Coordinates of N, CA and C in Angstrom, one line a residue:
M1 N -19.9 13.3 -17.2 CA -20.3 12.0 -16.4 C -21.9 11.7 -16.6
P2 N -22.2 10.7 -17.2 CA -23.6 10.2 -17.2 C -24.2 10.1 -15.7
Q3 N -25.5 10.5 -15.5 CA -26.1 10.5 -14.3 C -26.5 9.1 -13.9
L4 N -26.2 8.6 -12.7 CA -26.5 7.3 -12.3 C -28.0 7.0 -12.2
P5 N -28.3 5.5 -12.6 CA -29.9 5.3 -12.4 C -30.5 5.8 -11.0
E6 N -31.7 6.0 -11.0 CA -32.5 6.2 -9.6 C -32.1 4.9 -8.5
M7 N -32.2 3.9 -8.8 CA -32.0 3.0 -7.9 C -30.4 3.0 -7.4
V8 N -29.6 3.5 -8.3 CA -28.4 3.3 -7.8 C -28.0 4.7 -6.7
Q9 N -28.7 5.7 -7.3 CA -28.6 6.9 -6.4 C -29.3 6.5 -5.1
A10 N -30.4 6.0 -4.9 CA -31.0 5.8 -3.6 C -30.4 4.7 -3.0
L11 N -29.6 3.7 -3.3 CA -28.8 3.0 -2.6 C -27.6 3.4 -2.3
L12 N -27.2 4.8 -2.5 CA -26.1 5.5 -2.0 C -26.5 6.0 -0.6
D13 N -27.6 6.2 -0.2 CA -28.2 6.6 1.0 C -28.1 5.6 2.1
P14 N -27.3 5.8 3.3 CA -27.4 4.8 4.3 C -28.7 4.4 4.9
K15 N -29.8 5.2 4.8 CA -31.0 4.8 5.2 C -31.6 3.8 4.3
A16 N -31.0 3.4 3.2 CA -31.9 2.4 2.3 C -31.5 0.9 2.9
Y17 N -30.5 0.8 3.8 CA -30.1 -0.5 4.4 C -30.5 -0.8 5.7
P18 N -31.1 -2.1 5.8 CA -31.4 -2.3 7.3 C -30.5 -2.3 8.5
D19 N -29.4 -2.2 8.5 CA -28.3 -2.2 9.4 C -27.9 -0.8 9.6
A20 N -28.5 0.3 8.9 CA -28.1 1.8 8.9 C -26.6 2.1 9.0
P21 N -25.8 1.8 7.9 CA -24.4 1.8 8.0 C -24.4 3.6 8.2
Q22 N -23.1 3.6 8.6 CA -22.5 5.2 8.6 C -22.4 5.8 7.2
G23 N -21.8 5.1 6.1 CA -21.7 5.4 4.8 C -21.8 4.6 4.0
V24 N -22.1 4.8 2.6 CA -22.1 3.7 1.6 C -21.1 4.4 0.4
E25 N -20.1 3.4 -0.3 CA -19.3 3.6 -1.4 C -19.7 2.8 -2.3
L26 N -19.7 3.3 -3.6 CA -19.9 2.7 -4.7 C -18.7 2.7 -5.6
V27 N -18.6 1.3 -5.9 CA -17.7 0.8 -7.0 C -18.3 0.1 -8.2
Q28 N -18.0 0.7 -9.5 CA -18.6 0.2 -10.6 C -17.4 -0.7 -11.2
T29 N -18.1 -1.7 -11.7 CA -17.2 -2.9 -12.7 C -18.2 -2.6 -13.9
Q30 N -17.5 -3.6 -14.9 CA -18.2 -3.5 -16.2 C -19.5 -4.2 -16.2
M31 N -19.6 -5.0 -15.2 CA -21.0 -5.9 -14.9 C -21.8 -5.6 -13.9
S32 N -21.3 -4.7 -12.9 CA -21.9 -4.6 -11.6 C -21.8 -3.3 -11.0
F33 N -22.7 -3.0 -10.0 CA -22.6 -1.7 -9.1 C -22.6 -2.5 -7.9
V34 N -21.5 -1.9 -7.1 CA -21.1 -2.6 -5.8 C -21.2 -1.6 -4.9
F35 N -22.0 -1.7 -3.8 CA -22.4 -0.9 -2.7 C -21.7 -1.5 -1.5
L36 N -20.5 -0.8 -0.8 CA -19.6 -1.1 0.0 C -20.4 -0.4 1.4
T37 N -20.9 -1.1 2.4 CA -21.3 -0.3 3.6 C -20.3 -1.1 4.6
D38 N -20.7 -0.5 6.0 CA -19.7 -0.7 7.0 C -19.4 -2.2 7.1
N39 N -20.4 -3.0 7.1 CA -20.2 -4.4 7.3 C -20.5 -5.5 6.1
Y40 N -21.2 -4.9 5.2 CA -21.7 -5.7 4.0 C -21.4 -5.1 2.6
V41 N -21.6 -5.9 2.0 CA -21.2 -5.5 0.3 C -22.6 -6.1 -0.4
Y42 N -23.3 -5.1 -1.4 CA -24.2 -5.4 -2.0 C -23.9 -5.3 -3.4
K43 N -24.0 -6.4 -4.4 CA -23.6 -6.3 -5.5 C -24.9 -6.4 -6.5
V44 N -25.1 -5.4 -7.3 CA -26.3 -5.3 -8.4 C -25.9 -5.4 -9.5
K45 N -26.2 -6.5 -10.4 CA -25.8 -6.5 -11.6 C -26.3 -5.5 -12.6
K46 N -25.5 -5.1 -13.4 CA -26.1 -4.2 -14.4 C -26.6 -4.9 -15.4
P47 N -27.7 -4.1 -16.1 CA -28.5 -4.6 -17.4 C -27.8 -4.5 -18.8
V48 N -26.6 -5.6 -18.8 CA -25.8 -5.3 -19.8 C -25.7 -6.8 -20.5
N49 N -25.5 -6.8 -22.0 CA -25.1 -7.9 -22.7 C -23.5 -7.8 -23.2
L50 N -22.9 -8.8 -22.8 CA -21.4 -8.7 -23.1 C -21.3 -9.8 -24.3
G51 N -22.2 -10.3 -24.8 CA -22.0 -11.6 -25.8 C -21.9 -12.7 -24.9
Y52 N -20.8 -12.9 -24.2 CA -20.7 -14.1 -23.4 C -21.8 -14.2 -22.1
L53 N -22.2 -13.0 -21.6 CA -22.9 -12.8 -20.6 C -23.9 -12.0 -20.6
D54 N -25.3 -12.3 -20.5 CA -26.3 -11.5 -20.9 C -27.1 -11.2 -19.5
Y55 N -27.1 -10.0 -19.0 CA -27.9 -9.7 -17.8 C -28.8 -8.7 -18.3
T56 N -29.7 -8.8 -19.2 CA -30.5 -7.8 -19.8 C -31.9 -7.7 -19.4
T57 N -32.3 -8.9 -18.6 CA -33.6 -8.9 -18.1 C -33.6 -9.0 -16.5
P58 N -34.4 -8.7 -15.7 CA -34.5 -8.8 -14.3 C -34.4 -10.5 -13.9
E59 N -35.0 -11.2 -14.9 CA -35.0 -12.9 -14.5 C -33.6 -13.4 -14.5
R60 N -32.8 -12.9 -15.9 CA -31.5 -13.2 -15.9 C -30.8 -12.7 -14.7
R61 N -30.8 -11.5 -14.4 CA -30.0 -10.8 -13.1 C -30.3 -11.8 -12.0
H62 N -31.6 -12.0 -11.7 CA -32.0 -12.6 -10.6 C -31.3 -14.3 -10.6
F63 N -31.3 -14.8 -11.6 CA -30.8 -16.2 -11.8 C -29.3 -16.0 -11.8
Y64 N -28.5 -15.2 -12.3 CA -27.2 -15.1 -12.1 C -26.7 -14.7 -10.5
C65 N -27.5 -13.9 -9.9 CA -27.2 -13.9 -8.7 C -27.1 -15.2 -7.8
Q66 N -28.5 -15.9 -8.2 CA -28.4 -17.4 -7.6 C -27.3 -18.1 -7.8
R67 N -26.9 -17.9 -8.8 CA -25.7 -18.8 -9.3 C -24.3 -18.6 -8.6
E68 N -24.2 -16.9 -8.7 CA -23.0 -16.6 -8.0 C -22.9 -17.1 -6.4
V69 N -24.2 -16.6 -5.8 CA -24.1 -17.2 -4.4 C -23.8 -18.9 -4.3
E70 N -24.5 -19.5 -5.0 CA -24.3 -20.9 -5.0 C -22.9 -21.7 -5.3
L71 N -22.3 -21.0 -6.4 CA -20.9 -21.3 -6.6 C -19.8 -20.5 -5.7
N72 N -19.9 -19.5 -5.4 CA -19.0 -18.9 -4.4 C -19.0 -19.3 -2.9
R73 N -20.3 -19.8 -2.6 CA -20.6 -20.4 -1.1 C -19.6 -21.5 -0.8
R74 N -19.2 -22.3 -2.0 CA -18.2 -23.6 -1.9 C -17.1 -23.1 -1.4
L75 N -16.3 -21.8 -1.9 CA -15.2 -21.4 -1.6 C -15.2 -20.6 -0.4
C76 N -16.4 -19.7 -0.2 CA -16.4 -18.7 0.9 C -17.9 -18.8 1.6
P77 N -18.1 -19.8 2.1 CA -19.4 -19.8 2.9 C -19.8 -18.7 3.8
D78 N -18.8 -18.1 4.6 CA -19.0 -17.2 5.4 C -19.1 -15.6 4.9
V79 N -18.8 -15.9 3.5 CA -18.8 -14.3 3.0 C -20.0 -14.2 2.1
Y80 N -20.6 -15.2 1.2 CA -21.6 -14.9 0.5 C -23.0 -15.4 1.4
L81 N -23.6 -14.4 1.6 CA -24.6 -14.3 2.6 C -26.0 -14.6 2.1
S82 N -26.4 -14.1 1.1 CA -27.9 -14.2 0.4 C -28.0 -13.4 -0.7
I83 N -29.3 -13.5 -1.2 CA -29.8 -12.9 -2.3 C -30.8 -11.8 -1.7
V84 N -30.7 -10.5 -1.7 CA -31.5 -9.5 -1.2 C -32.4 -8.7 -2.2
P85 N -33.8 -8.7 -2.0 CA -34.6 -8.1 -3.1 C -34.5 -6.4 -2.9
I86 N -34.1 -5.6 -4.0 CA -34.4 -4.2 -4.0 C -35.6 -3.8 -4.2
T87 N -36.3 -3.4 -3.2 CA -37.6 -2.7 -3.4 C -37.9 -1.4 -3.5
R88 N -39.2 -1.3 -3.9 CA -39.8 0.1 -4.0 C -40.9 0.2 -3.3
D89 N -41.0 0.8 -2.4 CA -42.4 1.1 -1.5 C -42.7 2.6 -1.0
K90 N -43.8 3.1 -1.2 CA -44.0 4.3 -0.9 C -43.0 5.2 -1.4
G91 N -42.4 4.9 -2.7 CA -41.5 6.2 -3.1 C -40.0 5.7 -2.6
N92 N -39.9 4.9 -1.7 CA -38.6 4.7 -1.1 C -37.9 3.2 -2.0
I93 N -36.7 3.3 -2.2 CA -35.9 2.2 -2.8 C -35.1 1.9 -1.5
L94 N -35.2 0.4 -1.2 CA -34.4 -0.2 0.0 C -33.8 -1.6 -0.5
A95 N -32.9 -1.8 0.3 CA -32.3 -3.1 0.1 C -33.0 -4.1 1.2
G96 N -33.6 -5.0 0.9 CA -34.3 -6.0 1.6 C -35.6 -5.3 2.1
G97 N -36.1 -4.3 1.6 CA -37.3 -3.9 2.0 C -38.8 -4.4 1.5
Q98 N -39.9 -4.0 2.0 CA -40.9 -4.6 1.8 C -41.5 -3.6 0.2
G99 N -42.3 -4.4 -0.4 CA -42.9 -3.7 -1.5 C -42.5 -4.4 -2.8
E100 N -42.5 -3.7 -4.0 CA -42.4 -4.2 -5.2 C -40.8 -4.5 -5.5
V101 N -40.6 -5.5 -5.6 CA -39.1 -6.1 -6.2 C -38.8 -5.4 -7.5
I102 N -37.8 -4.8 -7.4 CA -37.3 -4.0 -8.8 C -35.8 -4.5 -9.3
E103 N -35.2 -5.2 -8.4 CA -34.0 -5.7 -8.7 C -33.6 -6.6 -7.4
Y104 N -32.3 -7.3 -7.7 CA -31.7 -8.2 -6.8 C -30.2 -7.8 -6.6
A105 N -30.0 -8.1 -5.2 CA -28.3 -7.9 -5.0 C -27.9 -9.2 -4.4
V106 N -26.6 -9.5 -4.6 CA -25.8 -10.5 -3.9 C -25.2 -9.9 -2.6
K107 N -25.8 -10.1 -1.5 CA -25.2 -9.7 -0.2 C -23.9 -10.5 0.5
M108 N -22.8 -9.9 0.5 CA -21.8 -10.3 1.1 C -21.3 -9.7 2.4
R109 N -20.6 -10.4 3.2 CA -19.9 -9.9 4.4 C -18.6 -9.1 3.8
R110 N -18.4 -8.1 4.2 CA -17.5 -7.1 3.7 C -16.0 -7.5 4.7
L111 N -15.2 -7.7 3.7 CA -13.7 -8.1 4.3 C -12.9 -6.8 4.6
P112 N -12.2 -7.1 5.5 CA -11.1 -6.0 5.8 C -10.3 -6.0 4.4
Q113 N -9.9 -4.6 4.1 CA -8.9 -4.5 3.1 C -7.8 -5.5 2.8
G114 N -7.1 -5.3 3.9 CA -5.9 -6.1 3.9 C -6.1 -7.6 3.6
A115 N -7.3 -8.0 3.6 CA -7.5 -9.7 3.3 C -8.0 -9.8 1.9
M116 N -8.2 -8.7 1.2 CA -8.6 -8.8 -0.4 C -7.4 -9.3 -1.1
M117 N -7.7 -10.3 -2.1 CA -6.7 -11.1 -2.9 C -5.7 -10.1 -3.6
D118 N -6.2 -9.0 -4.0 CA -5.3 -8.2 -4.9 C -4.3 -7.4 -3.7
V119 N -4.6 -7.1 -2.9 CA -3.9 -6.6 -1.7 C -2.6 -7.8 -1.4
L120 N -3.2 -9.0 -1.1 CA -2.2 -10.1 -0.8 C -1.1 -10.4 -1.7
L121 N -1.8 -10.1 -3.2 CA -0.8 -10.6 -4.1 C 0.2 -9.4 -4.3
T122 N -0.2 -8.2 -4.3 CA 0.7 -7.2 -4.2 C 1.9 -7.1 -3.2
N123 N 1.3 -7.6 -2.0 CA 2.2 -7.6 -0.9 C 3.1 -9.1 -0.8
N124 N 2.9 -9.7 -1.8 CA 3.3 -11.2 -1.9 C 3.2 -12.0 -0.6
Q125 N 2.1 -11.7 -0.4 CA 1.4 -12.6 0.9 C 0.6 -13.9 0.6
V126 N 0.4 -14.2 -0.6 CA -0.2 -15.6 -1.1 C 0.6 -16.9 -0.9
S127 N 0.6 -17.8 -0.2 CA 1.2 -18.6 0.1 C 0.7 -19.9 -0.9
P128 N 1.8 -20.9 -1.1 CA 1.2 -22.1 -1.6 C 0.1 -22.8 -1.0
E129 N 0.1 -22.8 0.4 CA -1.2 -23.6 1.1 C -2.4 -22.8 0.7
M130 N -2.3 -21.5 0.6 CA -3.7 -20.7 0.4 C -4.0 -21.2 -1.0
V131 N -3.0 -21.2 -1.8 CA -3.6 -21.6 -3.3 C -3.9 -22.9 -3.4
G132 N -3.5 -24.0 -2.6 CA -4.0 -25.3 -2.6 C -5.3 -25.5 -1.9
S133 N -5.6 -24.6 -0.9 CA -6.7 -24.7 -0.4 C -8.0 -24.2 -1.1
V134 N -7.7 -23.2 -1.8 CA -9.0 -22.7 -3.0 C -8.9 -24.0 -4.0
A135 N -7.8 -24.4 -4.6 CA -8.2 -25.6 -5.6 C -8.7 -26.6 -5.1
R136 N -8.4 -26.9 -3.8 CA -9.3 -28.2 -3.2 C -10.8 -27.8 -3.0
K137 N -11.2 -26.5 -2.9 CA -12.6 -26.3 -2.6 C -13.4 -26.2 -4.0
A138 N -12.6 -25.8 -5.1 CA -12.9 -25.7 -6.3 C -13.4 -26.8 -6.9

């Protein structure tokens, strides 16, 4: 298994977050590193070019973080909270810290696992009203 980038390793430490969570869990997707803390989720876009989506520069990743928050706040204003700089200061990499900005993360409120759409779909708990509500907001 390849070694994780330095920034990812640093963000696995609870001390890297301002709210000092008990722990941090990493979930990787094709496009992102997703850090699950007690109350929040921090999503950092990977520097990838998938042809249809290009995150290869810090500027592009920052732009797409901004777009993600802007677009998804229409559907989930209480979930998509902000864009947080990932910083390096005196050798420490922190979410929302002071110092040199090395990356950006989308900060979201962490939802209970039972409220996640994949769980609701698996348990046949998605109602026509829920679908209609999402469609009206989109």
